[in-house]
Coordinates of C-alpha atoms (C1' of nucleotides) in Angstrom, one line a residue:
Chain O
M1 CA -15.3 -5.0 -23.4
R2 CA -15.0 -8.8 -23.0
Q3 CA -16.9 -9.3 -26.2
E4 CA -14.8 -6.9 -28.2
L5 CA -11.6 -8.7 -27.0
D6 CA -13.0 -12.1 -27.8
S7 CA -13.8 -11.0 -31.3
I8 CA -10.2 -9.8 -31.7
K9 CA -9.2 -13.1 -30.3
Q10 CA -11.0 -14.8 -33.3
H11 CA -8.9 -12.7 -35.7
Y12 CA -5.8 -13.7 -33.8
R13 CA -6.7 -17.4 -34.0
Q14 CA -7.0 -17.1 -37.8
S15 CA -3.8 -15.0 -38.3
S16 CA -1.6 -16.3 -35.4
N17 CA 0.1 -12.9 -35.5
P18 CA 2.4 -12.8 -32.5
L19 CA 2.2 -9.0 -32.3
L20 CA -1.5 -9.3 -32.0
A21 CA -1.0 -11.9 -29.2
C22 CA 1.0 -9.4 -27.2
S23 CA -1.6 -6.7 -27.5
L24 CA -4.3 -9.2 -26.5
I25 CA -2.4 -10.4 -23.5
D26 CA -1.9 -6.8 -22.5
A27 CA -5.6 -5.9 -23.0
Y28 CA -6.9 -9.0 -21.2
G29 CA -4.5 -8.2 -18.4
K30 CA -5.7 -4.6 -18.1
C31 CA -9.3 -5.9 -18.0
A32 CA -8.4 -8.3 -15.1
L33 CA -9.2 -11.3 -17.4
L34 CA -6.0 -13.1 -16.4
E35 CA -7.1 -16.6 -17.5
D36 CA -7.7 -15.4 -21.0
A37 CA -4.3 -13.6 -21.0
T38 CA -2.6 -16.8 -19.8
R39 CA -4.3 -18.9 -22.4
I40 CA -3.1 -16.7 -25.2
F41 CA 0.4 -16.6 -23.8
R42 CA 0.6 -20.4 -23.5
E43 CA -0.9 -21.0 -26.9
C44 CA 1.3 -18.5 -28.7
L45 CA 4.1 -20.4 -30.5
I46 CA 6.5 -17.5 -30.9
V47 CA 7.2 -16.3 -27.3
D48 CA 9.7 -13.6 -27.2
L49 CA 10.8 -10.8 -24.8
V50 CA 7.7 -8.6 -25.5
G51 CA 5.4 -11.6 -25.1
F52 CA 6.9 -12.4 -21.7
T53 CA 6.8 -8.8 -20.8
S54 CA 3.1 -8.5 -21.6
M55 CA 2.3 -11.5 -19.5
I56 CA 4.6 -10.5 -16.6
T57 CA 3.0 -7.0 -16.7
A58 CA -0.5 -8.5 -16.7
Y59 CA 0.3 -10.5 -13.6
S60 CA 2.0 -7.6 -11.9
Q61 CA -0.8 -5.2 -12.5
S62 CA -3.5 -7.6 -11.3
G63 CA -1.7 -8.1 -8.0
Q64 CA -0.1 -11.5 -8.8
G65 CA 3.5 -10.4 -8.3
E66 CA 4.7 -13.9 -7.4
E67 CA 3.5 -15.2 -10.7
A68 CA 5.2 -12.3 -12.4
L69 CA 8.5 -13.2 -10.8
K70 CA 8.1 -16.9 -11.5
L71 CA 7.5 -16.1 -15.2
Y72 CA 10.6 -13.9 -15.3
L73 CA 12.7 -16.9 -14.2
E74 CA 11.2 -19.0 -16.9
M75 CA 12.1 -16.2 -19.4
L76 CA 15.7 -16.2 -18.3
D77 CA 15.8 -20.0 -18.4
R78 CA 14.9 -19.8 -22.1
G79 CA 17.9 -17.5 -22.6
I80 CA 15.8 -14.4 -23.3
E81 CA 17.7 -11.2 -22.1
P82 CA 15.7 -8.6 -20.2
D83 CA 15.0 -5.0 -21.3
P84 CA 14.0 -1.9 -19.3
Y85 CA 10.3 -2.6 -19.9
V86 CA 10.3 -6.0 -18.2
C87 CA 12.6 -4.7 -15.4
S88 CA 10.2 -1.8 -14.7
S89 CA 7.3 -4.3 -14.5
L90 CA 9.1 -6.6 -12.2
L91 CA 10.2 -3.8 -9.9
N92 CA 6.5 -2.8 -9.7
A93 CA 5.6 -6.4 -8.8
C94 CA 8.3 -6.4 -6.0
A95 CA 7.0 -3.0 -4.8
N96 CA 3.5 -4.4 -4.4
L97 CA 4.8 -7.5 -2.7
S98 CA 7.3 -5.6 -0.5
A99 CA 9.8 -8.1 -1.8
Y100 CA 13.0 -6.4 -0.9
E101 CA 15.4 -9.2 -1.7
Q102 CA 13.9 -10.0 -5.1
G103 CA 13.7 -6.3 -5.9
K104 CA 17.5 -6.0 -5.2
Q105 CA 18.1 -8.8 -7.6
V106 CA 16.2 -7.0 -10.3
H107 CA 18.2 -3.9 -9.5
V108 CA 21.4 -6.0 -10.2
H109 CA 19.9 -6.9 -13.6
V110 CA 19.2 -3.2 -14.3
L111 CA 22.8 -2.3 -13.5
K112 CA 24.3 -5.2 -15.3
H113 CA 22.5 -4.4 -18.6
G114 CA 23.0 -0.6 -18.2
F115 CA 19.4 0.3 -18.0
M116 CA 19.8 3.3 -15.7
Y117 CA 19.6 5.6 -18.8
D118 CA 15.9 4.6 -18.9
N119 CA 13.8 6.8 -16.7
F120 CA 11.1 4.2 -16.2
A121 CA 13.6 1.7 -14.8
G122 CA 15.1 4.4 -12.4
N123 CA 11.7 5.6 -11.3
S124 CA 10.5 2.1 -10.7
L125 CA 13.6 1.5 -8.5
V126 CA 12.9 4.5 -6.3
N127 CA 9.3 3.3 -5.9
M128 CA 10.3 -0.3 -5.3
Y129 CA 12.8 0.6 -2.5
A130 CA 10.4 3.0 -0.9
K131 CA 7.6 0.5 -1.0
C132 CA 9.9 -2.3 0.4
G133 CA 10.6 -0.1 3.4
S134 CA 14.1 1.1 2.6
I135 CA 14.0 4.9 2.1
D136 CA 17.8 5.0 2.1
D137 CA 18.0 2.7 -0.9
A138 CA 15.3 4.7 -2.5
E139 CA 17.3 7.9 -2.1
R140 CA 20.5 6.3 -3.5
A141 CA 18.5 5.0 -6.5
F142 CA 17.0 8.5 -6.9
S143 CA 20.5 10.1 -6.9
S144 CA 21.7 7.6 -9.5
I145 CA 19.1 8.6 -12.1
P146 CA 20.9 10.6 -14.7
E147 CA 18.1 13.0 -15.6
R148 CA 15.4 13.1 -13.0
G149 CA 11.9 13.8 -14.4
I150 CA 8.7 14.8 -12.7
V151 CA 7.8 11.1 -12.0
S152 CA 11.3 10.6 -10.3
W153 CA 10.8 13.6 -8.1
S154 CA 7.1 12.6 -7.3
A155 CA 8.1 9.0 -6.4
M156 CA 10.9 10.3 -4.1
I157 CA 8.6 12.9 -2.4
G158 CA 5.8 10.3 -2.1
G159 CA 8.2 7.7 -0.6
L160 CA 9.5 10.2 2.0
A161 CA 5.9 11.1 2.8
Q162 CA 4.8 7.6 3.5
H163 CA 7.8 7.0 5.7
G164 CA 6.8 10.0 7.8
H165 CA 9.8 12.2 6.7
G166 CA 7.6 15.2 6.0
K167 CA 10.2 17.9 6.4
E168 CA 12.6 16.0 4.2
A169 CA 9.9 15.5 1.6
L170 CA 9.2 19.3 1.5
R171 CA 13.0 19.9 1.3
V172 CA 13.2 17.7 -1.8
F173 CA 10.1 19.4 -3.2
N174 CA 11.8 22.8 -2.9
Q175 CA 15.0 21.4 -4.4
M176 CA 12.9 20.2 -7.4
L177 CA 11.4 23.7 -7.9
K178 CA 14.9 25.2 -7.7
Y179 CA 16.0 22.8 -10.5
G180 CA 13.1 24.3 -12.6
V181 CA 11.0 21.1 -12.7
S182 CA 7.3 21.9 -12.7
P183 CA 5.2 19.9 -10.3
N184 CA 1.9 18.3 -11.4
Q185 CA -1.2 17.4 -9.5
I186 CA 0.2 14.0 -8.4
T187 CA 3.3 15.7 -7.0
L188 CA 1.0 18.0 -4.9
V189 CA -0.9 15.0 -3.6
S190 CA 2.4 13.7 -2.3
V191 CA 3.3 17.0 -0.9
L192 CA 0.0 17.3 1.0
C193 CA 0.5 13.7 2.1
A194 CA 3.9 14.6 3.4
C195 CA 2.5 17.5 5.5
N196 CA -0.2 15.1 6.7
H197 CA 2.1 12.4 8.0
A198 CA 4.3 15.0 9.7
G199 CA 1.5 17.1 11.1
L200 CA 2.5 20.2 9.2
V201 CA -1.0 21.8 9.0
T202 CA 0.0 25.4 8.1
E203 CA 2.4 24.3 5.3
A204 CA -0.4 22.1 3.8
Q205 CA -2.9 24.9 3.9
N206 CA -0.5 27.3 2.1
Y207 CA 0.1 24.8 -0.7
F208 CA -3.6 23.9 -0.9
R209 CA -4.7 27.6 -1.1
S210 CA -2.1 28.7 -3.6
M211 CA -2.0 25.6 -5.8
K212 CA -3.6 27.4 -8.8
E213 CA -1.5 30.6 -8.6
L214 CA 1.8 29.0 -7.8
F215 CA 1.6 25.9 -10.1
G216 CA -1.3 26.6 -12.5
F217 CA -3.6 23.6 -11.9
E218 CA -6.9 23.0 -10.2
R219 CA -7.4 21.0 -7.1
M220 CA -8.6 17.5 -7.5
Q221 CA -10.7 15.2 -5.2
E222 CA -7.5 13.7 -3.8
H223 CA -6.2 17.1 -2.7
Y224 CA -9.5 17.7 -0.8
A225 CA -9.4 14.2 0.7
C226 CA -5.8 14.8 1.9
M227 CA -6.7 18.2 3.5
I228 CA -9.8 16.8 5.2
D229 CA -7.8 13.9 6.7
L230 CA -5.1 16.3 7.8
L231 CA -7.6 18.8 9.4
G232 CA -9.4 15.9 11.0
R233 CA -6.2 14.4 12.6
A234 CA -5.3 17.9 13.8
G235 CA -8.6 18.2 15.7
R236 CA -10.2 20.7 13.3
L237 CA -13.3 18.8 12.3
D238 CA -15.4 21.9 11.7
E239 CA -12.9 23.2 9.1
A240 CA -12.9 19.8 7.5
M241 CA -16.7 19.8 7.2
E242 CA -16.6 23.4 5.9
L243 CA -14.2 22.3 3.2
V244 CA -16.6 19.6 2.0
N245 CA -19.5 22.0 1.9
T246 CA -17.6 24.7 -0.1
M247 CA -16.0 22.3 -2.6
P248 CA -16.6 23.5 -6.2
F249 CA -17.6 20.0 -7.3
Q250 CA -19.4 17.0 -5.9
A251 CA -17.3 15.2 -3.3
D252 CA -16.5 11.6 -4.2
G253 CA -15.9 8.6 -2.0
S254 CA -12.3 9.5 -1.1
V255 CA -13.5 12.9 0.3
W256 CA -16.4 11.4 2.3
G257 CA -14.1 8.6 3.5
A258 CA -11.6 11.1 4.9
L259 CA -14.5 12.9 6.6
L260 CA -15.8 9.7 8.1
G261 CA -12.4 8.9 9.5
A262 CA -12.2 12.4 11.0
A263 CA -15.7 12.0 12.5
R264 CA -14.6 8.8 14.1
I265 CA -11.5 10.4 15.7
H266 CA -13.7 13.1 17.2
K267 CA -16.7 10.8 18.0
N268 CA -19.0 13.1 15.9
V269 CA -22.2 11.1 15.2
E270 CA -23.9 13.8 13.1
I271 CA -21.0 14.2 10.6
G272 CA -20.2 10.5 10.7
Q273 CA -23.8 9.6 9.7
R274 CA -23.8 12.2 6.9
A275 CA -20.5 10.8 5.5
A276 CA -21.6 7.2 5.9
E277 CA -24.9 7.9 4.2
M278 CA -23.0 9.3 1.1
L279 CA -20.5 6.5 1.2
L280 CA -23.1 3.8 1.3
I281 CA -24.5 5.3 -2.0
L282 CA -21.2 5.9 -3.6
E283 CA -19.3 2.7 -2.5
P284 CA -21.8 0.2 -1.3
E285 CA -19.4 -2.7 -1.8
K286 CA -16.8 -1.5 0.7
S287 CA -17.0 -2.9 4.2
G288 CA -15.2 0.0 6.0
T289 CA -18.2 2.3 6.1
H290 CA -20.4 0.1 8.3
V291 CA -17.5 -0.7 10.6
L292 CA -16.5 2.9 11.1
L293 CA -20.0 4.2 11.7
A294 CA -20.6 1.3 14.2
N295 CA -17.4 2.3 16.0
I296 CA -18.6 5.9 16.2
Y297 CA -21.9 4.7 17.7
A298 CA -20.0 2.5 20.1
S299 CA -17.7 5.3 21.2
V300 CA -20.6 7.4 22.4
G301 CA -22.5 4.4 23.8
M302 CA -25.3 4.3 21.2
W303 CA -25.5 0.5 21.4
N304 CA -28.9 0.2 19.7
N305 CA -27.4 1.8 16.6
V306 CA -24.4 -0.4 16.9
A307 CA -26.6 -3.4 16.7
K308 CA -28.5 -1.9 13.8
M309 CA -25.3 -1.5 11.9
R310 CA -24.3 -5.1 12.6
R311 CA -27.7 -6.2 11.2
L312 CA -27.3 -4.0 8.2
M313 CA -23.9 -5.5 7.5
K314 CA -25.4 -9.0 7.7
D315 CA -28.4 -8.1 5.5
C316 CA -26.1 -6.5 2.9
N317 CA -23.8 -9.4 3.1
V318 CA -20.8 -7.1 3.8
K319 CA -17.9 -8.8 5.5
K320 CA -15.0 -7.3 7.3
E321 CA -11.8 -7.9 5.4
P322 CA -9.6 -10.3 7.4
G323 CA -6.1 -9.1 8.4
V324 CA -3.3 -10.7 6.4
S325 CA 0.5 -10.2 6.8
W326 CA 3.4 -11.1 4.6
I327 CA 7.1 -11.5 5.0
E328 CA 9.8 -12.3 2.5
V329 CA 12.5 -14.7 3.5
K330 CA 15.1 -15.8 1.0
D331 CA 13.1 -15.1 -2.2
K332 CA 9.9 -16.6 -0.8
I333 CA 6.9 -14.7 0.4
Y334 CA 5.2 -16.2 3.5
T335 CA 1.5 -15.3 4.3
F336 CA 0.0 -15.2 7.7
I337 CA -3.6 -14.8 8.9
A338 CA -4.6 -14.4 12.6
G339 CA -4.3 -17.6 14.5
D340 CA -2.7 -19.3 11.5
R341 CA -1.3 -22.8 12.2
S342 CA -0.8 -23.8 8.6
H343 CA 2.9 -22.9 8.4
V344 CA 5.4 -25.8 8.5
Q345 CA 7.3 -24.1 11.3
S346 CA 4.1 -23.2 13.1
E347 CA 5.2 -24.8 16.4
E348 CA 8.5 -22.8 16.5
I349 CA 6.6 -19.6 15.7
Y350 CA 4.2 -20.1 18.6
A351 CA 7.0 -21.1 20.9
K352 CA 8.8 -17.9 19.9
L353 CA 5.7 -15.8 20.6
D354 CA 5.4 -17.4 24.1
E355 CA 9.1 -16.6 24.8
L356 CA 8.6 -13.1 23.6
S357 CA 5.4 -12.7 25.7
E358 CA 7.4 -13.5 28.8
R359 CA 10.2 -11.1 28.0
L360 CA 7.7 -8.4 27.0
S361 CA 5.8 -8.5 30.3
K362 CA 9.1 -8.4 32.2
A363 CA 9.9 -5.2 30.2
G364 CA 6.7 -3.6 31.3
Y365 CA 4.4 -4.3 28.3
I366 CA 0.7 -4.7 29.1
P367 CA -1.5 -6.2 26.3
K368 CA -4.0 -3.6 25.1
V369 CA -7.0 -5.8 25.5
E370 CA -9.3 -2.9 24.8
F371 CA -8.4 -3.3 21.1
D372 CA -9.9 -6.7 21.0
L373 CA -13.6 -6.4 20.4
H374 CA -14.5 -10.0 20.9
N375 CA -16.9 -10.8 23.7
V376 CA -14.5 -13.0 25.7
E377 CA -12.5 -13.0 29.0
R378 CA -9.3 -11.0 29.4
D379 CA -7.1 -14.1 29.1
E380 CA -8.7 -15.1 25.8
K381 CA -8.4 -11.5 24.5
E382 CA -4.7 -11.5 25.3
K383 CA -4.3 -14.8 23.4
L384 CA -6.2 -13.4 20.4
L385 CA -4.0 -10.3 20.3
Y386 CA -0.9 -12.4 20.5
H387 CA -1.9 -14.3 17.4
H388 CA -2.5 -11.4 15.1
S389 CA -1.1 -11.9 11.6
E390 CA 1.6 -9.2 12.0
K391 CA 2.9 -10.8 15.2
L392 CA 3.1 -14.2 13.6
A393 CA 5.0 -12.7 10.7
V394 CA 7.4 -10.9 13.0
A395 CA 8.0 -14.1 15.1
F396 CA 8.7 -16.0 11.9
G397 CA 11.1 -13.3 10.8
L398 CA 13.0 -13.6 14.1
I399 CA 13.3 -17.3 13.6
A400 CA 14.1 -17.4 9.9
T401 CA 16.5 -14.4 9.4
P402 CA 20.0 -13.9 10.8
A403 CA 20.5 -12.1 14.1
G404 CA 20.5 -8.3 13.7
A405 CA 18.9 -8.3 10.3
P406 CA 16.0 -6.0 9.9
I407 CA 12.5 -7.6 9.6
R408 CA 10.2 -6.3 6.9
V409 CA 6.5 -7.1 7.2
K410 CA 3.6 -6.0 5.1
K411 CA 0.0 -5.9 6.3
N412 CA -3.2 -5.4 4.3
L413 CA -4.9 -3.3 7.0
R414 CA -3.8 -0.7 9.5
V415 CA -1.5 -2.1 12.2
C416 CA -3.4 -2.7 15.4
M417 CA -2.6 -0.5 18.4
D418 CA -1.5 -3.5 20.5
C419 CA 0.8 -4.8 17.8
H420 CA 2.2 -1.3 17.4
T421 CA 3.1 -1.2 21.1
A422 CA 4.4 -4.7 21.2
F423 CA 6.7 -4.1 18.3
K424 CA 8.3 -1.1 20.0
F425 CA 9.2 -3.3 22.9
I426 CA 10.3 -6.2 20.7
S427 CA 12.6 -4.0 18.6
K428 CA 14.4 -3.1 21.8
I429 CA 14.4 -6.5 23.5
V430 CA 15.8 -8.4 20.5
S431 CA 17.9 -5.5 19.0
R432 CA 16.2 -5.6 15.6
E433 CA 14.7 -3.1 13.4
I434 CA 11.1 -3.9 12.4
I435 CA 9.8 -2.2 9.3
L436 CA 6.1 -2.6 9.0
R437 CA 4.2 -1.4 5.9
D438 CA 0.5 -1.1 6.7
I439 CA -2.3 0.0 4.4
N440 CA -1.3 3.7 4.4
R441 CA 2.2 4.2 5.8
Y442 CA 5.4 2.7 7.1
H443 CA 6.5 2.2 10.7
H444 CA 10.1 1.8 11.6
F445 CA 10.4 0.3 15.0
K446 CA 13.8 0.7 16.5
D447 CA 15.2 0.8 20.1
G448 CA 11.8 1.0 21.6
S449 CA 10.1 3.6 19.5
C450 CA 8.4 4.0 16.2
S451 CA 9.2 6.5 13.4
C452 CA 5.5 7.5 13.1
G453 CA 5.8 9.0 16.6
D454 CA 2.5 7.2 17.4
Y455 CA 0.7 9.6 14.9
W456 CA -0.9 7.6 12.1
Chain A
dA1 C1' 3.6 -4.9 -29.5
dT2 C1' 5.6 -4.5 -23.6
dA3 C1' 7.1 -0.3 -18.5
dG4 C1' 7.0 4.4 -13.9
dG5 C1' 4.7 8.5 -9.2
dG6 C1' -0.5 10.0 -5.3
dT7 C1' -5.3 10.0 -1.6
dT8 C1' -9.7 7.9 2.3
dA9 C1' -11.8 3.4 5.5
dG10 C1' -11.5 -0.7 12.7

DNA sequence: ATAGGGTTAG
């Protein structure tokens, strides 16, 4: 692919056709060849709205949302007015970053320029607000879309699902059917996901069984993965295994991954080994498989096998992905890793954590040291837990945002059990809502409890 | 010429 693109680049160099430049930027971006895309963009003499949009989209789609937003400011500086395309791309960048404040600003531009007629802009708004942790704003944006299409409905249902509002998601789904809008396969993934996060097993099974006759399409891998995860969490591992065995096509990594997760919950070594074996063939580059299987072994006391997995990880050069958390304060995204002291306000952040620590223990919180797997003393474990990336981000949020303002944090992994407990206490002690987006759902901590109901 | 929704993994 790279060679084909480079040969097109030669044509471009000879012709200097700005239209070709945009397509090249787009193509390099879609192939994750960002440096090449940037070079074309900077070399191109005629840079207009579409050129900027191509580059902004390239950044956004390759996970460089901050670069996308920066480039947008440069575009505005040059006096170029936005269109619905660039707004849609920017909203997507904000969604990925969980950048609520900046997303709101793009929303203002959408309204100011009258782009709500454009479904892409409206749909992107729904998605952005849901991803930034504000399901209320997402619902308001959804209501303001003049003609809601299948993507609008799917985005709304998916958003509600990820926030744990399963029943509300199903209500919206039924409303959609009443309006005569036909769902597609993606809508049904969101519907099953909604059932999953709300523990609605029977409802999920009904949709899963009658998908073909009700809506006229076949099940996909993703539908199976969702059902297996759901059955696993509901304690029905045998049914989950049965589903994998009776699938009409070869199970892919998503299905085996769901089964491995279910096997861990139920400490089932046999099924865990089978799923891991398949995953190591299908997705050898991912680190989660080794870790999960090792945890299954550890949970049943098979320490020799735990050691074997550790060795295997070392031999295959597989590393655990480090935990990272982000928080947006006044148009800027701050990044934290565990034990981080690189932040300019580092001392204040750690002082805040110490202060919180004291108030938490008075409120009855006990650090869950069992979730720290380091081979150290209890004191040391407590300290390590206290310096998890999500706690640093929340502490910074408390310092850097006005009293009473909600704190929105994004984490690249699942929230740890200790942080989850601590945040429930903190939300009550400091009277703040904490909205945490982790790798697969949203947690709203308020008044001492979490919207996930401790089921996640 | 440029844009939107979903799933699994401590």
